[in-house]
Each structure stands twice: as structure tokens, then as C-alpha cells.
Amino acid sequence: NGEEHADGELSAAMHAEASALLRDELGAQDAQLCGSRGSWVNPLECDGRVSFIRADAADTGLPCESFDVASLALVIHELPPHATRDIVAEAFRVLRPGGQLWITEMDFSTQGFRKLRANPLLFSLIRATEPYLDQYADYQPQLPDDLLATGFRDICLAAATGRHFALVATKPRDGREGRTEIDDRRLETAKEDTHLNTWEAARM
């Protein structure tokens, strides 16, 4: 029972059971650069199941209901909210019934990011390379509701790190309603903030 994955952060070795894996343009660029970055990255090995495409994430041209998993890993904070809604709608279209959308993102409800945003100088420096970060911070609480409006159900959130959350949303199977209540477990799964302080990072 192989799976096909439309996954922005793909490691074939992590999905040995999958029959096919697909990665977008950003993933392909990462792979091309990987060899020159040093030993901290995982080595790349040829794997016939992996395909790379260049396409608009909101209009991929992929067949309807053809994937089991779509993943957005640290992508949404780079986008205005309307672009996120368009990409989520495309993910819903290409997922099979019972398929899942996996999201990993910054969590501006955590203390670390609240402090960061409260520092006008530091946050303005960050926004120089993250132009939609303010919009994302305001939009983040609305994301689960937009997923529901798109048609996703059984939405669950949990802490991924001290500053990030992981979210799973499921496309209902035919004839099943699915749960519309958001299962938010971030408080009970909260993790220690292990991110370096700015002055600590500067010494490395």
C-alpha cells in the first residue's frame, strides 16, 4: 500500500514504504544546493520514486485526488493570507478522500515569538527578509478556520518546538462528515524554548 506525497520537505529515506514521492520547485533547489553546504545536511541518494516539478503551488496542474499527503513546512509565513488560502484549496483538490495536509509553522502564541514581535527594532530587521511576517502573525489564529472553510476536517494542532506548531487536517472520506471542532493540544504538548538568543547566535 504505497503512498504518494506532495511534500515540500522531502526525505525519501523517511518514507521507505511510499511508492512515489513528489517535491516542488523549492525542494528541487534545496537538493541542488545540498552538496555544497557541508556535512550537516543529509547526503542525497538517487531514488526513482522522487519526482521534481516546477509549478504554481496554487495551480499545480496535478490530477485531482491523486495524493495521500501534502505538506507545507515553514511556507505559510512567507505568504500573504490570500495566497495561503489558494494553496490550501489546491492541496484539498489534489488529496484523495482520507488524505492529509501536514503544516509546520511559526507559532506567534509562544512566548519566544511574542517577545520577538514586541521588540520593534529586532522585528523590523527580521521583516527585511520576511515581508509578510506581520500579516502572518495576525492571520495565524484564523488558519484552522480557513482549513474548515476549504473542506478539511479533524484538524489537530500540537507543539512541534518551543516556537513552532504542527497541524494535521484531513480531507473527509466519501459519506463522512468529519469533526469540525479544532483539537488544539499546543498547551499540553508545549516544549521548552531551546532557540538561541540573538547575542548567543552572533557568537557562533
Coordinates of C-alpha atoms in Angstrom, one line a residue:
N1 CA 0.0 0.0 0.0
G2 CA 2.3 2.7 -1.2
E3 CA 1.7 6.4 -0.7
E4 CA 2.3 9.4 -2.9
H5 CA 3.4 12.6 -1.2
A6 CA 3.3 16.2 -2.4
D7 CA 5.9 17.2 0.1
G8 CA 7.9 20.5 0.4
E9 CA 10.4 19.0 2.8
L10 CA 11.0 15.5 1.5
S11 CA 13.4 12.8 2.6
A12 CA 13.0 9.6 0.7
A13 CA 14.7 7.6 3.4
M14 CA 12.0 8.6 5.8
H15 CA 9.3 7.2 3.5
A16 CA 10.6 3.8 2.6
E17 CA 7.1 2.4 2.2
A18 CA 5.9 5.0 -0.3
S19 CA 5.5 4.1 -4.0
A20 CA 6.2 7.6 -5.2
L21 CA 7.2 11.0 -3.8
L22 CA 6.9 14.4 -5.4
R23 CA 8.7 17.6 -4.4
D24 CA 8.1 21.2 -5.6
E25 CA 10.5 23.7 -7.1
L26 CA 11.8 24.9 -3.7
G27 CA 12.7 21.3 -2.8
A28 CA 14.5 20.8 -6.1
Q29 CA 16.6 23.9 -5.5
D30 CA 17.4 22.7 -2.0
A31 CA 18.6 19.4 -3.4
Q32 CA 20.8 21.1 -6.0
L33 CA 22.5 23.2 -3.3
C34 CA 22.7 20.5 -0.7
G35 CA 26.0 19.0 -1.9
S36 CA 27.9 22.3 -1.5
R37 CA 26.7 23.1 2.0
G38 CA 28.8 20.7 4.1
S39 CA 28.3 17.6 6.2
W40 CA 25.4 19.0 8.3
V41 CA 22.9 18.1 5.6
N42 CA 21.8 14.5 4.9
P43 CA 23.5 13.0 1.8
L44 CA 21.3 12.7 -1.3
E45 CA 21.0 9.3 -2.9
C46 CA 19.2 8.5 -6.2
D47 CA 15.7 7.3 -5.6
G48 CA 13.5 6.5 -8.6
R49 CA 10.3 7.3 -6.6
V50 CA 11.2 11.0 -6.2
S51 CA 9.9 13.5 -8.8
F52 CA 10.5 17.2 -9.0
I53 CA 8.2 19.7 -10.6
R54 CA 8.1 23.5 -11.2
A55 CA 4.6 24.8 -10.7
D56 CA 2.5 27.4 -9.0
A57 CA 1.6 25.8 -5.7
A58 CA -1.9 27.3 -6.0
D59 CA -2.3 25.8 -9.5
T60 CA -0.1 22.7 -9.8
G61 CA -1.8 21.1 -12.7
L62 CA -1.6 17.8 -10.9
P63 CA -4.6 15.3 -11.1
C64 CA -7.5 15.7 -8.7
E65 CA -7.5 13.3 -5.7
S66 CA -4.1 11.8 -6.6
F67 CA -2.1 12.2 -3.4
D68 CA -2.3 10.9 0.2
V69 CA -0.3 13.7 1.9
A70 CA 0.5 17.3 1.1
S71 CA 3.0 19.2 3.3
L72 CA 3.6 22.9 3.9
A73 CA 6.7 23.2 6.1
L74 CA 7.6 26.8 7.1
V75 CA 6.0 28.1 3.9
I76 CA 2.9 30.0 5.1
H77 CA 4.7 32.8 6.9
E78 CA 6.3 33.7 3.6
L79 CA 2.9 34.4 2.0
P80 CA 0.0 36.9 2.2
P81 CA -3.1 35.2 3.6
H82 CA -4.9 35.1 0.3
A83 CA -2.1 33.1 -1.2
T84 CA -2.2 30.6 1.7
R85 CA -6.0 30.1 1.1
D86 CA -5.3 29.5 -2.6
I87 CA -2.6 26.9 -1.9
V88 CA -4.7 25.2 0.8
A89 CA -7.6 24.9 -1.7
E90 CA -5.2 23.3 -4.3
A91 CA -4.0 20.9 -1.6
F92 CA -7.6 19.9 -0.9
R93 CA -8.2 19.3 -4.6
V94 CA -5.2 17.0 -5.2
L95 CA -5.7 15.0 -2.0
R96 CA -7.6 11.8 -2.1
P97 CA -10.5 11.3 0.3
G98 CA -8.9 10.5 3.7
G99 CA -5.7 12.3 2.6
Q100 CA -4.0 14.7 5.0
L101 CA -2.5 18.1 4.9
W102 CA 0.6 18.5 7.2
I103 CA 1.6 22.0 8.2
T104 CA 4.6 23.1 10.3
E105 CA 4.8 26.8 11.1
M106 CA 5.9 29.5 13.5
D107 CA 3.6 29.9 16.4
F108 CA 3.2 33.5 17.5
S109 CA 1.3 32.5 20.5
T110 CA 4.5 31.2 22.1
Q111 CA 6.5 33.4 24.4
G112 CA 9.5 33.5 22.2
F113 CA 7.8 34.9 19.2
R114 CA 5.6 37.2 21.4
K115 CA 8.8 38.7 22.8
L116 CA 10.4 39.0 19.3
R117 CA 7.4 40.8 17.9
A118 CA 7.3 43.1 20.9
N119 CA 10.8 44.3 20.1
P120 CA 10.3 46.9 17.3
L121 CA 13.9 47.2 16.2
L122 CA 14.6 43.5 16.1
F123 CA 11.3 42.6 14.4
S124 CA 11.8 45.3 11.8
L125 CA 15.2 43.8 10.9
I126 CA 13.6 40.3 10.6
R127 CA 10.8 41.7 8.3
A128 CA 13.5 43.0 5.9
T129 CA 13.8 39.4 4.7
E130 CA 10.3 38.2 5.9
P131 CA 8.0 40.8 4.3
Y132 CA 4.7 39.0 5.3
L133 CA 5.6 38.1 8.8
D134 CA 3.4 40.7 10.4
Q135 CA 0.5 39.6 8.3
Y136 CA 1.2 36.0 9.1
A137 CA 1.3 36.7 12.9
D138 CA -2.2 38.3 12.7
Y139 CA -3.5 35.6 10.4
Q140 CA -2.2 32.5 12.2
P141 CA -5.2 32.2 14.6
Q142 CA -7.6 32.2 11.6
L143 CA -5.7 29.4 9.7
P144 CA -7.7 26.4 11.2
D145 CA -11.0 28.2 10.4
D146 CA -9.9 28.7 6.8
L147 CA -9.0 25.0 6.6
L148 CA -12.5 24.1 7.8
A149 CA -14.0 26.5 5.2
T150 CA -12.0 24.8 2.5
G151 CA -13.5 21.4 3.5
F152 CA -10.8 19.9 5.7
R153 CA -12.0 18.2 8.9
D154 CA -10.4 16.5 12.0
I155 CA -7.9 19.4 12.5
C156 CA -5.4 18.8 15.2
L157 CA -2.6 21.1 16.4
A158 CA 0.4 20.3 18.7
A159 CA 3.6 22.0 19.7
A160 CA 6.5 21.0 17.4
T161 CA 9.2 23.0 19.2
G162 CA 9.2 25.8 21.7
R163 CA 8.3 28.2 18.9
H164 CA 6.6 26.1 16.2
F165 CA 3.4 24.1 15.8
A166 CA 2.5 21.1 13.8
L167 CA -1.0 20.8 12.3
V168 CA -2.8 17.9 10.6
A169 CA -6.0 18.3 8.6
T170 CA -7.9 15.5 6.9
K171 CA -10.0 15.6 3.7
P172 CA -13.1 13.7 4.6
R173 CA -13.8 10.3 3.0
D174 CA -16.9 10.0 0.9
G175 CA -20.0 9.9 3.0
R176 CA -18.3 11.0 6.2
E177 CA -18.7 14.4 7.8
G178 CA -15.6 14.5 9.9
R179 CA -15.0 16.6 13.1
T180 CA -15.4 20.4 12.8
E181 CA -14.1 21.2 16.3
I182 CA -10.4 22.2 16.4
D183 CA -8.4 19.8 18.5
D184 CA -5.7 22.2 19.8
R185 CA -3.2 20.4 22.0
R186 CA -0.4 23.1 22.0
L187 CA -0.7 23.8 25.7
E188 CA -0.5 20.2 26.8
T189 CA 2.3 19.4 24.3
A190 CA 4.3 22.7 24.9
K191 CA 8.0 22.4 24.7
E192 CA 11.0 24.3 26.2
D193 CA 12.2 27.1 24.0
T194 CA 15.7 26.0 23.0
H195 CA 16.2 28.7 20.4
L196 CA 19.4 30.7 20.8
N197 CA 19.1 34.3 22.0
T198 CA 20.3 36.8 19.4
W199 CA 23.5 37.5 21.2
E200 CA 24.3 33.8 21.5
A201 CA 23.7 33.2 17.8
A202 CA 26.0 36.1 17.0
R203 CA 29.0 34.4 18.8
M204 CA 28.7 31.2 16.7

